[in-house]
Amino acid sequence: MSGFQRIEVKPVAGALGAEVGGVDLANVDEETFGEIRRALHENLVIFFRDQDITPEQQLAFARRWGDIHLHPFMKGMDDYPELLEIKKTPADTRNFGGAWHSDQMFSPQPAMGTILYAKQVPSKGGDTLFTNQYLAYETLSDGLKETLAGLRAISVGDRFKSAGGKTRKEMYAGRTSMQVKDPGNVQTTSSHPVVRTHPETGRRALYVGGHCQYFDGLTDAESEPLLDWLRSHSIKPEFQCRFRWEEGSVAFWDNRCTQHYALDDYPGETRVMHRVTICGDTPV
Ligand code: SIN
């Protein structure tokens, strides 16, 4: 569907993702904002090039979508605690976001959207991959859709299966560029439906990001075969797009119907991004 008056929307892949032109994110009027919202709903992740925004302007744009979702485990920037600086230098052995996931899925009300702004990019590599979770759901058999209808899964914020069960403190030990904080009383384990209905589009999406550990009411061992199958199904190449960053690029993704994966393929180089997440609602 097109019919945009204020912006240009150019899909980057068959499954999801579009580059949006004609926008200065520091200066978005109401009509343009409405079209950006529609572009996000239709494309699930949208990309803007050549932006020059301050932390205040990034936060101001994010606040037009909702309150800022504070990361319970990762320390924000000294002057802007609501902004997370995602930084990887040649000294860092692991990147942030290097597993398929939906942001802050371990929260009772996970982040609705994420706005990531590239400040410094490697000469090659460091792309981000996205996958369409509407397609992941819609391509399941009717039988499996029925099985999943009543299932919920437990998501945990501090035990990464993809990193052999390590905690964030263990993973970030010795790192200078990103620091872990104590979540205090903030809830970081949550049960969510395995299939959720997007509150704005009304479409159903598979919801099995990397934070999911097991099905609610089942053991790890009982859950693993199906969960593992769903995780692999959810990232089929046909459901994906890939974004090549340039300095000044911005990606805005909808965590309610996508997962993403930050590639760690730029040894010896530095990548710096500014990330803000927007509060979402309770998945149903
Ligand atoms: C993230 O998972 O939020 C980070 C994505 C990236 O750095 O590309």
GROMACS .gro file of N, CA, C and O in nm, residues 92-194:
model
  412
   92ASP      N    1   3.651  -0.503   2.333
   92ASP     CA    2   3.534  -0.578   2.381
   92ASP      C    3   3.521  -0.711   2.306
   92ASP      O    4   3.530  -0.714   2.183
   93THR      N    5   3.496  -0.816   2.385
   93THR     CA    6   3.494  -0.949   2.322
   93THR      C    7   3.354  -0.989   2.276
   93THR      O    8   3.338  -1.086   2.204
   94ARG      N    9   3.251  -0.920   2.320
   94ARG     CA   10   3.113  -0.960   2.288
   94ARG      C   11   3.033  -0.836   2.256
   94ARG      O   12   3.054  -0.732   2.318
   95ASN      N   13   2.939  -0.849   2.166
   95ASN     CA   14   2.855  -0.732   2.137
   95ASN      C   15   2.724  -0.738   2.215
   95ASN      O   16   2.689  -0.841   2.274
   96PHE      N   17   2.651  -0.627   2.215
   96PHE     CA   18   2.520  -0.618   2.280
   96PHE      C   19   2.417  -0.648   2.172
   96PHE      O   20   2.423  -0.592   2.063
   97GLY      N   21   2.323  -0.737   2.203
   97GLY     CA   22   2.216  -0.765   2.106
   97GLY      C   23   2.254  -0.873   2.005
   97GLY      O   24   2.187  -0.886   1.903
   98GLY      N   25   2.360  -0.950   2.035
   98GLY     CA   26   2.406  -1.052   1.941
   98GLY      C   27   2.335  -1.185   1.957
   98GLY      O   28   2.399  -1.290   1.962
   99ALA      N   29   2.205  -1.183   1.969
   99ALA     CA   30   2.121  -1.304   1.970
   99ALA      C   31   1.983  -1.256   1.925
   99ALA      O   32   1.945  -1.142   1.953
  100TRP      N   33   1.908  -1.342   1.860
  100TRP     CA   34   1.774  -1.300   1.816
  100TRP      C   35   1.687  -1.272   1.938
  100TRP      O   36   1.680  -1.354   2.030
  101HIS      N   37   1.623  -1.157   1.940
  101HIS     CA   38   1.539  -1.122   2.055
  101HIS      C   39   1.443  -1.009   2.021
  101HIS      O   40   1.459  -0.941   1.919
  102SER      N   41   1.348  -0.989   2.113
  102SER     CA   42   1.258  -0.875   2.108
  102SER      C   43   1.289  -0.797   2.236
  102SER      O   44   1.298  -0.857   2.344
  103ASP      N   45   1.302  -0.664   2.225
  103ASP     CA   46   1.359  -0.590   2.338
  103ASP      C   47   1.277  -0.596   2.467
  103ASP      O   48   1.155  -0.576   2.465
  104GLN      N   49   1.351  -0.620   2.576
  104GLN     CA   50   1.297  -0.620   2.712
  104GLN      C   51   1.172  -0.708   2.725
  104GLN      O   52   1.078  -0.674   2.797
  105MET      N   53   1.175  -0.823   2.657
  105MET     CA   54   1.062  -0.917   2.661
  105MET      C   55   1.043  -0.976   2.800
  105MET      O   56   0.937  -1.030   2.831
  106PHE      N   57   1.147  -0.965   2.881
  106PHE     CA   58   1.141  -1.018   3.018
  106PHE      C   59   1.062  -0.926   3.111
  106PHE      O   60   1.034  -0.961   3.225
  107SER      N   61   1.024  -0.808   3.064
  107SER     CA   62   0.946  -0.714   3.146
  107SER      C   63   0.798  -0.750   3.135
  107SER      O   64   0.754  -0.800   3.031
  108PRO      N   65   0.719  -0.719   3.239
  108PRO     CA   66   0.575  -0.748   3.228
  108PRO      C   67   0.510  -0.669   3.115
  108PRO      O   68   0.415  -0.715   3.052
  109GLN      N   69   0.561  -0.549   3.088
  109GLN     CA   70   0.514  -0.470   2.975
  109GLN      C   71   0.637  -0.436   2.889
  109GLN      O   72   0.700  -0.332   2.907
  110PRO      N   73   0.671  -0.525   2.798
  110PRO     CA   74   0.796  -0.507   2.721
  110PRO      C   75   0.792  -0.383   2.631
  110PRO      O   76   0.685  -0.327   2.605
  111ALA      N   77   0.910  -0.345   2.586
  111ALA     CA   78   0.920  -0.225   2.501
  111ALA      C   79   0.840  -0.242   2.373
  111ALA      O   80   0.852  -0.342   2.304
  112MET      N   81   0.760  -0.141   2.343
  112MET     CA   82   0.682  -0.142   2.219
  112MET      C   83   0.773  -0.119   2.097
  112MET      O   84   0.761  -0.186   1.995
  113GLY      N   85   0.863  -0.025   2.111
  113GLY     CA   86   0.948   0.008   1.997
  113GLY      C   87   1.086   0.051   2.043
  113GLY      O   88   1.107   0.087   2.160
  114THR      N   89   1.180   0.045   1.948
  114THR     CA   90   1.318   0.087   1.977
  114THR      C   91   1.364   0.179   1.866
  114THR      O   92   1.338   0.152   1.748
  115ILE      N   93   1.432   0.287   1.907
  115ILE     CA   94   1.487   0.381   1.808
  115ILE      C   95   1.639   0.383   1.827
  115ILE      O   96   1.688   0.420   1.934
  116LEU      N   97   1.709   0.337   1.725
  116LEU     CA   98   1.855   0.322   1.733
  116LEU      C   99   1.920   0.415   1.631
  116LEU      O  100   1.885   0.413   1.512
  117TYR      N  101   2.015   0.495   1.680
  117TYR     CA  102   2.076   0.601   1.599
  117TYR      C  103   2.227   0.574   1.590
  117TYR      O  104   2.293   0.560   1.694
  118ALA      N  105   2.280   0.566   1.469
  118ALA     CA  106   2.421   0.532   1.450
  118ALA      C  107   2.510   0.655   1.462
  118ALA      O  108   2.499   0.749   1.384
  119LYS      N  109   2.601   0.652   1.562
  119LYS     CA  110   2.695   0.763   1.583
  119LYS      C  111   2.829   0.732   1.517
  119LYS      O  112   2.896   0.819   1.466
  120GLN      N  113   2.872   0.606   1.528
  120GLN     CA  114   3.000   0.566   1.466
  120GLN      C  115   2.984   0.423   1.416
  120GLN      O  116   2.937   0.336   1.491
  121VAL      N  117   3.020   0.400   1.291
  121VAL     CA  118   3.000   0.265   1.235
  121VAL      C  119   3.133   0.210   1.183
  121VAL      O  120   3.219   0.287   1.140
  122PRO      N  121   3.148   0.079   1.186
  122PRO     CA  122   3.272   0.020   1.132
  122PRO      C  123   3.277   0.035   0.979
  122PRO      O  124   3.174   0.059   0.916
  123SER      N  125   3.396   0.019   0.922
  123SER     CA  126   3.409   0.037   0.777
  123SER      C  127   3.331  -0.070   0.702
  123SER      O  128   3.287  -0.050   0.589
  124LYS      N  129   3.317  -0.187   0.764
  124LYS     CA  130   3.228  -0.291   0.709
  124LYS      C  131   3.175  -0.372   0.827
  124LYS      O  132   3.238  -0.376   0.933
  125GLY      N  133   3.061  -0.436   0.807
  125GLY     CA  134   3.002  -0.518   0.913
  125GLY      C  135   2.922  -0.435   1.012
  125GLY      O  136   2.901  -0.315   0.994
  126GLY      N  137   2.874  -0.505   1.117
  126GLY     CA  138   2.793  -0.437   1.220
  126GLY      C  139   2.649  -0.414   1.176
  126GLY      O  140   2.578  -0.333   1.236
  127ASP      N  141   2.604  -0.487   1.074
  127ASP     CA  142   2.464  -0.473   1.028
  127ASP      C  143   2.369  -0.526   1.136
  127ASP      O  144   2.410  -0.603   1.223
  128THR      N  145   2.242  -0.489   1.125
  128THR     CA  146   2.140  -0.547   1.212
  128THR      C  147   2.040  -0.622   1.125
  128THR      O  148   1.999  -0.573   1.018
  129LEU      N  149   2.003  -0.743   1.170
  129LEU     CA  150   1.905  -0.826   1.099
  129LEU      C  151   1.771  -0.817   1.172
  129LEU      O  152   1.768  -0.806   1.295
  130PHE      N  153   1.663  -0.822   1.096
  130PHE     CA  154   1.528  -0.817   1.153
  130PHE      C  155   1.446  -0.932   1.096
  130PHE      O  156   1.470  -0.974   0.982
  131THR      N  157   1.349  -0.980   1.173
  131THR     CA  158   1.263  -1.087   1.123
  131THR      C  159   1.117  -1.058   1.157
  131THR      O  160   1.087  -1.004   1.264
  132ASN      N  161   1.029  -1.092   1.063
  132ASN     CA  162   0.886  -1.060   1.069
  132ASN      C  163   0.810  -1.169   1.144
  132ASN      O  164   0.799  -1.282   1.094
  133GLN      N  165   0.756  -1.138   1.260
  133GLN     CA  166   0.689  -1.239   1.342
  133GLN      C  167   0.542  -1.258   1.308
  133GLN      O  168   0.479  -1.352   1.356
  134TYR      N  169   0.484  -1.169   1.227
  134TYR     CA  170   0.351  -1.198   1.171
  134TYR      C  171   0.365  -1.316   1.075
  134TYR      O  172   0.288  -1.411   1.079
  135LEU      N  173   0.465  -1.306   0.985
  135LEU     CA  174   0.485  -1.413   0.887
  135LEU      C  175   0.518  -1.543   0.958
  135LEU      O  176   0.473  -1.651   0.917
  136ALA      N  177   0.599  -1.534   1.065
  136ALA     CA  178   0.636  -1.655   1.139
  136ALA      C  179   0.511  -1.724   1.191
  136ALA      O  180   0.500  -1.846   1.188
  137TYR      N  181   0.413  -1.645   1.237
  137TYR     CA  182   0.289  -1.705   1.288
  137TYR      C  183   0.201  -1.754   1.172
  137TYR      O  184   0.153  -1.868   1.173
  138GLU      N  185   0.184  -1.669   1.073
  138GLU     CA  186   0.088  -1.700   0.965
  138GLU      C  187   0.128  -1.825   0.886
  138GLU      O  188   0.043  -1.890   0.827
  139THR      N  189   0.257  -1.860   0.885
  139THR     CA  190   0.303  -1.974   0.806
  139THR      C  191   0.299  -2.105   0.886
  139THR      O  192   0.340  -2.209   0.834
  140LEU      N  193   0.252  -2.102   1.009
  140LEU     CA  194   0.238  -2.226   1.087
  140LEU      C  195   0.114  -2.301   1.039
  140LEU      O  196   0.020  -2.241   0.986
  141SER      N  197   0.113  -2.432   1.063
  141SER     CA  198  -0.006  -2.511   1.029
  141SER      C  199  -0.121  -2.474   1.123
  141SER      O  200  -0.096  -2.423   1.234
  142ASP      N  201  -0.245  -2.502   1.081
  142ASP     CA  202  -0.359  -2.474   1.169
  142ASP      C  203  -0.346  -2.553   1.299
  142ASP      O  204  -0.382  -2.505   1.407
  143GLY      N  205  -0.294  -2.676   1.288
  143GLY     CA  206  -0.279  -2.761   1.408
  143GLY      C  207  -0.186  -2.698   1.510
  143GLY      O  208  -0.217  -2.693   1.630
  144LEU      N  209  -0.072  -2.647   1.462
  144LEU     CA  210   0.023  -2.587   1.557
  144LEU      C  211  -0.031  -2.455   1.611
  144LEU      O  212  -0.014  -2.423   1.729
  145LYS      N  213  -0.101  -2.380   1.525
  145LYS     CA  214  -0.163  -2.255   1.574
  145LYS      C  215  -0.257  -2.287   1.690
  145LYS      O  216  -0.259  -2.216   1.791
  146GLU      N  217  -0.333  -2.395   1.676
  146GLU     CA  218  -0.426  -2.434   1.784
  146GLU      C  219  -0.351  -2.472   1.910
  146GLU      O  220  -0.388  -2.433   2.020
  147THR      N  221  -0.242  -2.547   1.895
  147THR     CA  222  -0.161  -2.589   2.011
  147THR      C  223  -0.105  -2.466   2.084
  147THR      O  224  -0.102  -2.461   2.207
  148LEU      N  225  -0.062  -2.367   2.006
  148LEU     CA  226   0.003  -2.250   2.067
  148LEU      C  227  -0.098  -2.155   2.132
  148LEU      O  228  -0.060  -2.073   2.217
  149ALA      N  229  -0.225  -2.169   2.093
  149ALA     CA  230  -0.325  -2.069   2.135
  149ALA      C  231  -0.328  -2.048   2.286
  149ALA      O  232  -0.340  -1.935   2.332
  150GLY      N  233  -0.312  -2.156   2.365
  150GLY     CA  234  -0.321  -2.135   2.510
  150GLY      C  235  -0.186  -2.127   2.579
  150GLY      O  236  -0.181  -2.117   2.702
  151LEU      N  237  -0.079  -2.134   2.502
  151LEU     CA  238   0.054  -2.145   2.566
  151LEU      C  239   0.114  -2.008   2.601
  151LEU      O  240   0.102  -1.912   2.526
  152ARG      N  241   0.182  -2.006   2.715
  152ARG     CA  242   0.259  -1.888   2.756
  152ARG      C  243   0.403  -1.932   2.779
  152ARG      O  244   0.427  -2.050   2.806
  153ALA      N  245   0.496  -1.839   2.768
  153ALA     CA  246   0.636  -1.874   2.793
  153ALA      C  247   0.695  -1.777   2.895
  153ALA      O  248   0.652  -1.661   2.905
  154ILE      N  249   0.791  -1.827   2.971
  154ILE     CA  250   0.858  -1.746   3.072
  154ILE      C  251   0.983  -1.684   3.010
  154ILE      O  252   1.068  -1.755   2.955
  155SER      N  253   0.992  -1.552   3.020
  155SER     CA  254   1.112  -1.481   2.971
  155SER      C  255   1.190  -1.429   3.090
  155SER      O  256   1.132  -1.374   3.184
  156VAL      N  257   1.321  -1.445   3.082
  156VAL     CA  258   1.408  -1.409   3.193
  156VAL      C  259   1.512  -1.309   3.142
  156VAL      O  260   1.568  -1.328   3.034
  157GLY      N  261   1.536  -1.204   3.221
  157GLY     CA  262   1.623  -1.097   3.174
  157GLY      C  263   1.771  -1.117   3.198
  157GLY      O  264   1.854  -1.043   3.147
  158ASP      N  265   1.806  -1.218   3.277
  158ASP     CA  266   1.946  -1.225   3.318
  158ASP      C  267   2.002  -1.368   3.315
  158ASP      O  268   2.077  -1.406   3.403
  159ARG      N  269   1.962  -1.445   3.214
  159ARG     CA  270   2.017  -1.580   3.203
  159ARG      C  271   2.011  -1.617   3.056
  159ARG      O  272   1.910  -1.662   3.007
  160PHE      N  273   2.119  -1.590   2.987
  160PHE     CA  274   2.116  -1.603   2.841
  160PHE      C  275   2.145  -1.745   2.797
  160PHE      O  276   2.256  -1.792   2.810
  161LYS      N  277   2.043  -1.810   2.743
  161LYS     CA  278   2.065  -1.946   2.690
  161LYS      C  279   2.173  -1.942   2.582
  161LYS      O  280   2.257  -2.029   2.573
  162SER      N  281   2.168  -1.835   2.502
  162SER     CA  282   2.263  -1.826   2.390
  162SER      C  283   2.406  -1.807   2.441
  162SER      O  284   2.500  -1.820   2.365
  163ALA      N  285   2.423  -1.773   2.570
  163ALA     CA  286   2.559  -1.756   2.626
  163ALA      C  287   2.579  -1.856   2.740
  163ALA      O  288   2.645  -1.826   2.840
  164GLY      N  289   2.521  -1.974   2.724
  164GLY     CA  290   2.543  -2.082   2.820
  164GLY      C  291   2.491  -2.049   2.960
  164GLY      O  292   2.545  -2.098   3.059
  165GLY      N  293   2.386  -1.966   2.970
  165GLY     CA  294   2.325  -1.936   3.100
  165GLY      C  295   2.398  -1.828   3.178
  165GLY      O  296   2.369  -1.805   3.296
  166LYS      N  297   2.492  -1.759   3.115
  166LYS     CA  298   2.568  -1.652   3.186
  166LYS      C  299   2.477  -1.535   3.225
  166LYS      O  300   2.381  -1.505   3.153
  167THR      N  301   2.513  -1.468   3.335
  167THR     CA  302   2.441  -1.347   3.374
  167THR      C  303   2.502  -1.229   3.299
  167THR      O  304   2.612  -1.238   3.244
  168ARG      N  305   2.431  -1.116   3.304
  168ARG     CA  306   2.485  -0.996   3.238
  168ARG      C  307   2.615  -0.952   3.305
  168ARG      O  308   2.710  -0.912   3.238
  169LYS      N  309   2.619  -0.961   3.440
  169LYS     CA  310   2.741  -0.919   3.511
  169LYS      C  311   2.860  -1.001   3.462
  169LYS      O  312   2.969  -0.948   3.440
  170GLU      N  313   2.837  -1.131   3.444
  170GLU     CA  314   2.947  -1.217   3.396
  170GLU      C  315   2.986  -1.180   3.253
  170GLU      O  316   3.104  -1.171   3.220
  171MET      N  317   2.885  -1.152   3.172
  171MET     CA  318   2.914  -1.122   3.031
  171MET      C  319   2.987  -0.990   3.014
  171MET      O  320   3.066  -0.974   2.922
  172TYR      N  321   2.956  -0.894   3.101
  172TYR     CA  322   3.015  -0.761   3.084
  172TYR      C  323   3.134  -0.735   3.176
  172TYR      O  324   3.188  -0.626   3.178
  173ALA      N  325   3.176  -0.840   3.252
  173ALA     CA  326   3.290  -0.824   3.343
  173ALA      C  327   3.412  -0.778   3.264
  173ALA      O  328   3.441  -0.830   3.158
  174GLY      N  329   3.480  -0.677   3.316
  174GLY     CA  330   3.604  -0.632   3.253
  174GLY      C  331   3.581  -0.537   3.137
  174GLY      O  332   3.675  -0.484   3.079
  175ARG      N  333   3.458  -0.511   3.101
  175ARG     CA  334   3.430  -0.420   2.989
  175ARG      C  335   3.423  -0.278   3.039
  175ARG      O  336   3.368  -0.254   3.146
  176THR      N  337   3.474  -0.187   2.961
  176THR     CA  338   3.468  -0.048   3.005
  176THR      C  339   3.357   0.026   2.932
  176THR      O  340   3.305   0.126   2.979
  177SER      N  341   3.319  -0.022   2.814
  177SER     CA  342   3.231   0.059   2.730
  177SER      C  343   3.082   0.047   2.760
  177SER      O  344   3.006   0.134   2.723
  178MET      N  345   3.036  -0.060   2.824
  178MET     CA  346   2.894  -0.066   2.863
  178MET      C  347   2.889  -0.128   3.001
  178MET      O  348   2.957  -0.227   3.027
  179GLN      N  349   2.807  -0.069   3.087
  179GLN     CA  350   2.805  -0.121   3.223
  179GLN      C  351   2.669  -0.171   3.267
  179GLN      O  352   2.566  -0.115   3.229
  180VAL      N  353   2.676  -0.277   3.349
  180VAL     CA  354   2.553  -0.340   3.398
  180VAL      C  355   2.516  -0.276   3.531
  180VAL      O  356   2.604  -0.238   3.609
  181LYS      N  357   2.386  -0.258   3.556
  181LYS     CA  358   2.344  -0.208   3.687
  181LYS      C  359   2.253  -0.311   3.753
  181LYS      O  360   2.202  -0.403   3.686
  182ASP      N  361   2.232  -0.292   3.883
  182ASP     CA  362   2.145  -0.383   3.957
  182ASP      C  363   2.000  -0.341   3.930
  182ASP      O  364   1.965  -0.225   3.949
  183PRO      N  365   1.913  -0.435   3.889
  183PRO     CA  366   1.774  -0.393   3.858
  183PRO      C  367   1.691  -0.357   3.981
  183PRO      O  368   1.579  -0.306   3.966
  184GLY      N  369   1.745  -0.381   4.102
  184GLY     CA  370   1.667  -0.349   4.223
  184GLY      C  371   1.538  -0.428   4.226
  184GLY      O  372   1.537  -0.549   4.198
  185ASN      N  373   1.425  -0.358   4.252
  185ASN     CA  374   1.297  -0.428   4.263
  185ASN      C  375   1.222  -0.441   4.131
  185ASN      O  376   1.109  -0.487   4.129
  186VAL      N  377   1.284  -0.399   4.022
  186VAL     CA  378   1.215  -0.403   3.893
  186VAL      C  379   1.196  -0.550   3.851
  186VAL      O  380   1.289  -0.630   3.858
  187GLN      N  381   1.075  -0.584   3.807
  187GLN     CA  382   1.046  -0.722   3.766
  187GLN      C  383   1.118  -0.755   3.635
  187GLN      O  384   1.101  -0.685   3.535
  188THR      N  385   1.196  -0.864   3.637
  188THR     CA  386   1.273  -0.900   3.517
  188THR      C  387   1.250  -1.045   3.474
  188THR      O  388   1.330  -1.100   3.398
  189THR      N  389   1.146  -1.107   3.524
  189THR     CA  390   1.101  -1.238   3.475
  189THR      C  391   0.950  -1.226   3.453
  189THR      O  392   0.879  -1.179   3.542
  190SER      N  393   0.903  -1.266   3.335
  190SER     CA  394   0.760  -1.247   3.304
  190SER      C  395   0.708  -1.361   3.219
  190SER      O  396   0.782  -1.422   3.142
  191SER      N  397   0.579  -1.386   3.232
  191SER     CA  398   0.511  -1.486   3.151
  191SER      C  399   0.430  -1.414   3.043
  191SER      O  400   0.352  -1.323   3.074
  192HIS      N  401   0.450  -1.452   2.917
  192HIS     CA  402   0.377  -1.387   2.807
  192HIS      C  403   0.318  -1.492   2.713
  192HIS      O  404   0.376  -1.601   2.699
  193PRO      N  405   0.208  -1.457   2.644
  193PRO     CA  406   0.155  -1.552   2.546
  193PRO      C  407   0.255  -1.575   2.433
  193PRO      O  408   0.328  -1.483   2.394
  194VAL      N  409   0.258  -1.698   2.383
  194VAL     CA  410   0.352  -1.733   2.275
  194VAL      C  411   0.305  -1.673   2.141
  194VAL      O  412   0.385  -1.650   2.051
   0.00000   0.00000   0.00000
